[in-house]
mmCIF file of C-alpha atoms in Angstrom:
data_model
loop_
_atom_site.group_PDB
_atom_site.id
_atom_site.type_symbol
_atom_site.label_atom_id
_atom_site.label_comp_id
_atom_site.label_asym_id
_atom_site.label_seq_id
_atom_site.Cartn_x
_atom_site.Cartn_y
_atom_site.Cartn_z
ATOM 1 C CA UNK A 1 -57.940 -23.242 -4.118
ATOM 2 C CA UNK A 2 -56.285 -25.341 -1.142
ATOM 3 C CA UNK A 3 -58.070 -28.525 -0.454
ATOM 4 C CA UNK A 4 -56.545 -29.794 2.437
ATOM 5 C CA UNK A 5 -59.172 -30.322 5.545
ATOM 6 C CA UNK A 6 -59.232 -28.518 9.322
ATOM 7 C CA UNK A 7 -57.426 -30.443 11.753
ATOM 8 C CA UNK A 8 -57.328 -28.100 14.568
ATOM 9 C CA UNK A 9 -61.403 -28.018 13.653
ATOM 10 C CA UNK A 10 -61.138 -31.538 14.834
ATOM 11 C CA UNK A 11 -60.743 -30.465 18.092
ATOM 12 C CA UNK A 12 -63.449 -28.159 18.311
ATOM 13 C CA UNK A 13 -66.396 -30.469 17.083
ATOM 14 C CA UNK A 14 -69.228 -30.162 19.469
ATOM 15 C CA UNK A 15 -72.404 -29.333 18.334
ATOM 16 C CA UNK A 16 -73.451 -25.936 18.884
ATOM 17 C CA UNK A 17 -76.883 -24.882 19.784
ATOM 18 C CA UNK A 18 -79.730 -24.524 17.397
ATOM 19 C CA UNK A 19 -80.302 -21.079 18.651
ATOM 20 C CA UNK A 20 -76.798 -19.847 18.482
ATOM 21 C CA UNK A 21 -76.179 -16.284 17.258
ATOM 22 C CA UNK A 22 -76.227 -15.975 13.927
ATOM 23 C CA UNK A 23 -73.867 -13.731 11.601
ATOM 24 C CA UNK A 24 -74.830 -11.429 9.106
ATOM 25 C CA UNK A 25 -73.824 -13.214 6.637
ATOM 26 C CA UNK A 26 -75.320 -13.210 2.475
ATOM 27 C CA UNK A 27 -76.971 -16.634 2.667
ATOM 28 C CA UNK A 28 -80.046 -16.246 2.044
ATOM 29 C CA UNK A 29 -82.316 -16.387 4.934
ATOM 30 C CA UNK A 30 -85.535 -16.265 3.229
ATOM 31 C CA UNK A 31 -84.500 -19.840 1.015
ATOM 32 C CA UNK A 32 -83.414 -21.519 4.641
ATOM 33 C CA UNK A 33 -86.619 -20.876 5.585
ATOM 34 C CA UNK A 34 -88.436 -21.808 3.057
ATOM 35 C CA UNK A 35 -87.919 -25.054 3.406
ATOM 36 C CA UNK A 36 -89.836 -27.004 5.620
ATOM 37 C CA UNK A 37 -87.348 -28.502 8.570
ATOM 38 C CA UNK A 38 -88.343 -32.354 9.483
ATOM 39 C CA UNK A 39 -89.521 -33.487 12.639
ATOM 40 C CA UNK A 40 -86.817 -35.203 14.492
ATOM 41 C CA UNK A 41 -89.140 -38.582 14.787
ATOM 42 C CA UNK A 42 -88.485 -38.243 10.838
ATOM 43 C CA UNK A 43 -84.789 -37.953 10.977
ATOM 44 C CA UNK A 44 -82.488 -40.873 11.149
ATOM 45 C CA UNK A 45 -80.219 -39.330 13.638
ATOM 46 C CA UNK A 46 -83.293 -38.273 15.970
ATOM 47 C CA UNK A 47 -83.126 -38.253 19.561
ATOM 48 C CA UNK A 48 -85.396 -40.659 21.535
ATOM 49 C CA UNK A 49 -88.136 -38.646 23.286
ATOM 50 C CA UNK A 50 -88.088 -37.913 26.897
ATOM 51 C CA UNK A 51 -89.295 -41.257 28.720
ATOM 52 C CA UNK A 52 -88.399 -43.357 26.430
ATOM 53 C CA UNK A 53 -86.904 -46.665 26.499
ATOM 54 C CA UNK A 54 -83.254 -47.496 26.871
ATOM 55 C CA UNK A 55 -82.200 -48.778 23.566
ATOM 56 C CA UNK A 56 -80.790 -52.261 25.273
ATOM 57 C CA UNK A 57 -84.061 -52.755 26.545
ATOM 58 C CA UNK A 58 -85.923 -52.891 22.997
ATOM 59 C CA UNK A 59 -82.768 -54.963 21.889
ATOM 60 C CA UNK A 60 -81.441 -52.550 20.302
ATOM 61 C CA UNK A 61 -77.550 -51.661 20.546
ATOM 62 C CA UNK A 62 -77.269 -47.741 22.663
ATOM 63 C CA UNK A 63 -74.656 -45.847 20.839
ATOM 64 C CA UNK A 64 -72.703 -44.504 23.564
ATOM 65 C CA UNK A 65 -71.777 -40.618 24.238
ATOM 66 C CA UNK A 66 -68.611 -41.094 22.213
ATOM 67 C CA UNK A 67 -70.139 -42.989 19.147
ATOM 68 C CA UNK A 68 -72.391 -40.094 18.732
ATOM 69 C CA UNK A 69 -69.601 -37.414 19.206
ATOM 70 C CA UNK A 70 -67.601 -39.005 16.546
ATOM 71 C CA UNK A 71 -70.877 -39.007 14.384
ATOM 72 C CA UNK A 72 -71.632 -35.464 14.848
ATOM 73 C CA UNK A 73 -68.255 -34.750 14.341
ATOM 74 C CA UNK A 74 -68.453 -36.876 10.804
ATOM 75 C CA UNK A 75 -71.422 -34.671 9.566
ATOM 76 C CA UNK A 76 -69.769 -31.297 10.786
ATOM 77 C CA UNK A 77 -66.569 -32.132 8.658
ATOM 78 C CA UNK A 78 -68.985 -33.309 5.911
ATOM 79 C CA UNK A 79 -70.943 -30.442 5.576
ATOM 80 C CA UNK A 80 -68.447 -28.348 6.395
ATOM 81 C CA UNK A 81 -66.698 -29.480 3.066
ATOM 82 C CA UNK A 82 -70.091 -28.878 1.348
ATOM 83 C CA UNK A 83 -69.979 -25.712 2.607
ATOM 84 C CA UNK A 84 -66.778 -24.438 1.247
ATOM 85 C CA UNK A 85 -67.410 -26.444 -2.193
ATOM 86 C CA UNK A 86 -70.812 -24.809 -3.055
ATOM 87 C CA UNK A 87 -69.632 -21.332 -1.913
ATOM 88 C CA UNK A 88 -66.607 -21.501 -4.162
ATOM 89 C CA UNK A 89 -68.867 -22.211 -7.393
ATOM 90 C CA UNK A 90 -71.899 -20.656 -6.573
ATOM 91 C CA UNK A 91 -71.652 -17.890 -3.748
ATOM 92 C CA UNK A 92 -72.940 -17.805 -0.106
ATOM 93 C CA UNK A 93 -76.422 -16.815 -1.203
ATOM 94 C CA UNK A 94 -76.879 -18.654 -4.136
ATOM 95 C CA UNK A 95 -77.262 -22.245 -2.506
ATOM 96 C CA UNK A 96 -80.046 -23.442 -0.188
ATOM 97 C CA UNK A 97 -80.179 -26.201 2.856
ATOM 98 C CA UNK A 98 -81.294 -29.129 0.746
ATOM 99 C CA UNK A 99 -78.107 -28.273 -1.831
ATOM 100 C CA UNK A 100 -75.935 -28.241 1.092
ATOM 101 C CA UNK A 101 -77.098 -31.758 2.175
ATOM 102 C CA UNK A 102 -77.315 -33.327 -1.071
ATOM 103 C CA UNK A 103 -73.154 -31.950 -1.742
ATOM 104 C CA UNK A 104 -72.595 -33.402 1.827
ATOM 105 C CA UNK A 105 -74.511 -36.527 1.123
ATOM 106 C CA UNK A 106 -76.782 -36.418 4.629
ATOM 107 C CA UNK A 107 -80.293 -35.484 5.348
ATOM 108 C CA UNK A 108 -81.534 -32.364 6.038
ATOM 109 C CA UNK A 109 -82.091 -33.813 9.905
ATOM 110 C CA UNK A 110 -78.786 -33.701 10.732
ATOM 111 C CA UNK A 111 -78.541 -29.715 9.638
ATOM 112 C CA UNK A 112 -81.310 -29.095 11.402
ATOM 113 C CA UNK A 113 -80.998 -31.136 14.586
ATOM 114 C CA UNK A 114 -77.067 -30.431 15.402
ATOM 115 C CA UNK A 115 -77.194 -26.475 14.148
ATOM 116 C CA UNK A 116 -80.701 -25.395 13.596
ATOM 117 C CA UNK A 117 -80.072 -24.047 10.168
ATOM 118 C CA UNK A 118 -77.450 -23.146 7.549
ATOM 119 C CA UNK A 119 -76.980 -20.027 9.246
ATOM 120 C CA UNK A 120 -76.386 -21.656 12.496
ATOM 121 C CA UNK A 121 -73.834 -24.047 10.563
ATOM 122 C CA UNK A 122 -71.572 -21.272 9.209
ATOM 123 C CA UNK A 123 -72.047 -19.153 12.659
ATOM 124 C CA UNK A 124 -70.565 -22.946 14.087
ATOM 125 C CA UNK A 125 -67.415 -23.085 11.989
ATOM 126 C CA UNK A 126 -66.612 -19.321 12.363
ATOM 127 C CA UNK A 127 -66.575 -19.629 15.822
ATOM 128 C CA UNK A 128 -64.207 -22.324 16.003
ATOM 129 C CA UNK A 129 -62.266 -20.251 14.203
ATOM 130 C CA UNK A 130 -62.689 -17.464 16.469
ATOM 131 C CA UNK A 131 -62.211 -19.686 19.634
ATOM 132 C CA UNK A 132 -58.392 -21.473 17.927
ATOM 133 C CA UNK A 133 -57.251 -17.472 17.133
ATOM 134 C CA UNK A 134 -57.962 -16.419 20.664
ATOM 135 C CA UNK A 135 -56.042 -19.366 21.882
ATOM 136 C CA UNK A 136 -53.195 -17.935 19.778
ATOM 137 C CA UNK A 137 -53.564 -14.646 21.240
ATOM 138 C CA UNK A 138 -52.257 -15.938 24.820
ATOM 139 C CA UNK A 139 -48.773 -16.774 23.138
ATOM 140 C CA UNK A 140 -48.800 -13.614 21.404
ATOM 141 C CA UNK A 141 -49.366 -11.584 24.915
ATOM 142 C CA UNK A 142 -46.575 -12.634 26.376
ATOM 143 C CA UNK A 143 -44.081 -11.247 23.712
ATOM 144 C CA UNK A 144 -42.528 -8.042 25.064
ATOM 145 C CA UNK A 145 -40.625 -5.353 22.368
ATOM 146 C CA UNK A 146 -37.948 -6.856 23.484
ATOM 147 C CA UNK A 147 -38.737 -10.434 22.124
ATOM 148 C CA UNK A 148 -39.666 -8.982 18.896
ATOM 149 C CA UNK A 149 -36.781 -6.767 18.726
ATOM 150 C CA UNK A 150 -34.348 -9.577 19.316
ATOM 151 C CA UNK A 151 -35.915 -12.125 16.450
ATOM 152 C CA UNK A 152 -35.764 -8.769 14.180
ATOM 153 C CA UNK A 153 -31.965 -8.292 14.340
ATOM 154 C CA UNK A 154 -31.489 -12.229 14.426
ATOM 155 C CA UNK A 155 -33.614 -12.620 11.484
ATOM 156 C CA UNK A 156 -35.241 -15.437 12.629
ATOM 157 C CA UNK A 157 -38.711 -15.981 12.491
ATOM 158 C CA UNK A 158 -40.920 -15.582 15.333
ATOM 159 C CA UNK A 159 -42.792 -19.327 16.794
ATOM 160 C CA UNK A 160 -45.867 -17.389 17.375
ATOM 161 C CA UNK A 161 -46.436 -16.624 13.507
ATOM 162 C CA UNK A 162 -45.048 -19.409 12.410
ATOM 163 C CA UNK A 163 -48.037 -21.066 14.566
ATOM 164 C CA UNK A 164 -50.623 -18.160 13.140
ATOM 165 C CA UNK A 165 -49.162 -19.183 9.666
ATOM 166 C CA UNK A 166 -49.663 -22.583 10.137
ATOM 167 C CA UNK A 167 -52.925 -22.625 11.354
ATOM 168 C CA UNK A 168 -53.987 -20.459 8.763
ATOM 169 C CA UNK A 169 -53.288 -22.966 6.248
ATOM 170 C CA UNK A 170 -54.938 -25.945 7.727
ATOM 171 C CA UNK A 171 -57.864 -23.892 7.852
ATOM 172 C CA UNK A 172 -56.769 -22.802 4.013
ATOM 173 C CA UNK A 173 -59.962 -23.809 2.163
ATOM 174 C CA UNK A 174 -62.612 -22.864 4.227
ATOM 175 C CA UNK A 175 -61.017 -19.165 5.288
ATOM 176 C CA UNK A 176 -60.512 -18.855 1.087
ATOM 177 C CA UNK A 177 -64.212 -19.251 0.431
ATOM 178 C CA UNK A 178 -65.114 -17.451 3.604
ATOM 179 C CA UNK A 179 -63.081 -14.310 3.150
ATOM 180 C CA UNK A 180 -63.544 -14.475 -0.073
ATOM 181 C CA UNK A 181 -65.611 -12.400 -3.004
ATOM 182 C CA UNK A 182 -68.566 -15.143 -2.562
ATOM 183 C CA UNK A 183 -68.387 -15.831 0.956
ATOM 184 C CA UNK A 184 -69.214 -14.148 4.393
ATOM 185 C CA UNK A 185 -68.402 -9.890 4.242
ATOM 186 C CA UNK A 186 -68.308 -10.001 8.124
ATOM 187 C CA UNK A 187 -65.447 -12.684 8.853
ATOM 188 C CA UNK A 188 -62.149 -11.017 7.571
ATOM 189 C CA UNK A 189 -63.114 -7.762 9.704
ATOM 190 C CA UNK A 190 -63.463 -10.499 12.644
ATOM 191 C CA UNK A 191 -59.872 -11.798 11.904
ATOM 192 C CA UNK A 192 -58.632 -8.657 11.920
ATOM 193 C CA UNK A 193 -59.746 -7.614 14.873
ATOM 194 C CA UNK A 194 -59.005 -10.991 16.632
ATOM 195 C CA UNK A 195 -55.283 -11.044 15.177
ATOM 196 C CA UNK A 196 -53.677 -8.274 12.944
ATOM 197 C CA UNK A 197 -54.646 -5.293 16.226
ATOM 198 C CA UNK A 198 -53.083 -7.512 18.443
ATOM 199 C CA UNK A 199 -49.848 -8.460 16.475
ATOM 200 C CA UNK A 200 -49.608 -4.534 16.227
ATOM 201 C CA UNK A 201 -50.076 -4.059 20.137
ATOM 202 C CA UNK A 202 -47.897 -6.352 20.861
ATOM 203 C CA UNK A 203 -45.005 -4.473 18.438
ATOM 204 C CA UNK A 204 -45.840 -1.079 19.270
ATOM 205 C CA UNK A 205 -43.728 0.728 22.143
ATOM 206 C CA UNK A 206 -45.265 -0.046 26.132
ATOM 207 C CA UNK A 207 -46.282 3.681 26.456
ATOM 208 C CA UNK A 208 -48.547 3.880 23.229
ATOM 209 C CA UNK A 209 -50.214 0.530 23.792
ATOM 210 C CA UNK A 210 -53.224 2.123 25.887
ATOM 211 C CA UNK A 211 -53.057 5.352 24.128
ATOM 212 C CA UNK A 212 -56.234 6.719 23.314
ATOM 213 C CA UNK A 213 -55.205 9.192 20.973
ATOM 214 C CA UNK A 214 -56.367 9.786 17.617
ATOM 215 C CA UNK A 215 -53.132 9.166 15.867
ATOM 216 C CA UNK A 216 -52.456 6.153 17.170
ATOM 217 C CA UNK A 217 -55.128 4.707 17.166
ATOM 218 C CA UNK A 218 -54.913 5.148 13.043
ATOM 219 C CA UNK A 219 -51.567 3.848 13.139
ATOM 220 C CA UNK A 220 -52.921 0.449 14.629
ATOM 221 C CA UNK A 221 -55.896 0.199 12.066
ATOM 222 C CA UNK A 222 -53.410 1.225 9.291
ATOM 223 C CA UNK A 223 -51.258 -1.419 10.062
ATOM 224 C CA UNK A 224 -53.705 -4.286 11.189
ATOM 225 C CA UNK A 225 -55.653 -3.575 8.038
ATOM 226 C CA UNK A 226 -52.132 -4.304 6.143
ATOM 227 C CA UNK A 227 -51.723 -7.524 8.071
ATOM 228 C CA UNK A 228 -55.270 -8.582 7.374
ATOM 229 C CA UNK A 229 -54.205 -7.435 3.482
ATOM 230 C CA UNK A 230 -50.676 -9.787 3.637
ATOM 231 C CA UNK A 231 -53.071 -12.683 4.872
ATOM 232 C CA UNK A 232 -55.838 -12.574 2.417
ATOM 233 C CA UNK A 233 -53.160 -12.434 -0.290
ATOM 234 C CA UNK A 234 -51.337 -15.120 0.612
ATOM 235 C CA UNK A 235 -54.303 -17.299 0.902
ATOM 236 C CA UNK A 236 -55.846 -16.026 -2.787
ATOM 237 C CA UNK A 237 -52.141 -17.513 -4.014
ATOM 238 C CA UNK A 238 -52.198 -20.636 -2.719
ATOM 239 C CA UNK A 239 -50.086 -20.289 0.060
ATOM 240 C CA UNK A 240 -46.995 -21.196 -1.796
ATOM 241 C CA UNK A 241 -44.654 -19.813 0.730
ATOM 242 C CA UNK A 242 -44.293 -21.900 3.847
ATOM 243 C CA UNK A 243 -44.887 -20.863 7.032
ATOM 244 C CA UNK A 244 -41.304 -19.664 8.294
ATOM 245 C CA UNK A 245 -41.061 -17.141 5.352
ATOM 246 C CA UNK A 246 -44.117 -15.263 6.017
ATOM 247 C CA UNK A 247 -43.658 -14.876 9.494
ATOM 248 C CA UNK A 248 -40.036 -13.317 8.007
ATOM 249 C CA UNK A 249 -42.251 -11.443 5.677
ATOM 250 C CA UNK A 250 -44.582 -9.852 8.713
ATOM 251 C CA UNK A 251 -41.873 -8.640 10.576
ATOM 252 C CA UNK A 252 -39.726 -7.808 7.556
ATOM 253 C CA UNK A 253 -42.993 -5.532 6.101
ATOM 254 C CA UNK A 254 -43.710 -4.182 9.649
ATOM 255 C CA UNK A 255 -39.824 -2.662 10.311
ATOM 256 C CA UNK A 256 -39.517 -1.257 6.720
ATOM 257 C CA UNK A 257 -38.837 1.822 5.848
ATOM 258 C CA UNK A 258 -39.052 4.547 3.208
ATOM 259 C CA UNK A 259 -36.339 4.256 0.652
ATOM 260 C CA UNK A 260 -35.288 0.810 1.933
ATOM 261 C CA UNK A 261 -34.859 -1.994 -0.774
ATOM 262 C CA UNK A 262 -37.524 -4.100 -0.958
ATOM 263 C CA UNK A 263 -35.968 -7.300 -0.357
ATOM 264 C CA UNK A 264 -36.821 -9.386 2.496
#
């Protein structure tokens, strides 16, 4: 399993809201729950009531707005690390709040205060996720048929999945235990959705790319599912080939045809 740690995460580090939407994912709800969640006057990262004190004033140091950023953003990457670990060897639903915060080495405040739950955690990091592919998507819009068409015949790969590629693997480990046998059902569906349809729009022909039809619309979830399919594999193997080959590899699968050799 890749090990290496989300740096375009990084960027997207804010806390999200306790009450954030949460996904249907196989934690289990009912062990979240059943643990009691600590007042914030018992945490060691709560927030000062309304009306209190300045800090200074006690004679005590204030952190400033960007201290506390950077500590948030120390516990996200720490339990996001937990996360992935205890998935991998136990399963999504086979781990509960306190487990996550012991593997992360923080208390159960911090969960609770910066996402509301473990639910809200995971519903956190698969929105970044979300929000870093839809940033991708604005490069991939602007590709005509003609762009496409013209790395084909040069056999060069295209930037824009050489950037999907390479953003894939920073995000390596968590997407592995995510989109994985013991992680979250829901997220791969997501990806597809988010990615593979719109690698396909973007390659089909101008007059079938707002064609309601039944036919093509199977022709789009045939292939998108495939993409989704070359993805997931390449992640399950360690992602030994580098970026620039599987964005040859996309294109090369999408433009094949019966009979051809199946070479890239």
């Amino acid at each position: 399993m890749p090990t290496q740690r989300s740096s375009a995460s990084d960027s997207a580090m804010a806390a999200k809201p306790a009450d954030a939407a949460k996904p249907a994912t196989g934690a289990s709800s009912a062990a979240t729950r059943s643990e009691a969640k600590p007042e914030a006057a018992n945490s060691s990262e709560a927030k000062p009531a309304t009306g209190a004190k300045p800090a200074a004033a006690s004679g005590v140091a204030a952190s400033s707005p960007a201290v506390e950023d950077r500590r948030i953003t120390r516990s996200k990457r720490a339990l996001r690390d937990a996360l992935v670990e205890l998935i991998e060897e136990r399963g999504l639903a086979n781990f509960s709040a306190s487990d996550l915060c012991a593997r992360a080495d923080l208390n159960r405040g911090t969960l609770y205060n910066n996402f509301g739950d473990m639910e809200g955690l995971l519903a956190a990091l698969e929105a970044d996720i979300m929000v870093d592919l839809e940033n991708l998507q604005s490069r991939m819009q602007q590709l005509s048929l003609k762009d496409v068409l013209r790395y084909r015949v040069n056999k060069k790969p295209m930037p824009f999945l050489v950037g999907l590629f390479d953003y894939l693997r920073e995000q390596g480990d968590f997407l592995h235990a995510i989109m994985g046998p013991k992680g979250d059902p829901s997220f791969g569906p997501r990806v597809r959705d988010a990615v593979c349809t719109e690698i396909i729009q973007t390659i089909l022909h101008e007059r079938y790319r707002n064609d309601p039809s039944p036919f093509v619309q199977y022709y789009v979830a045939f292939y998108a599912s495939a993409y989704l399919g070359v993805i997931t594999h390449w992640i399950e193997t360690g992602m030994k080939e580098s970026s620039q080959e599987m964005a040859l590899v996309a294109m090369r699968l999408f433009f094949i045809k019966p009979g051809d050799p199946i070479r890239l």
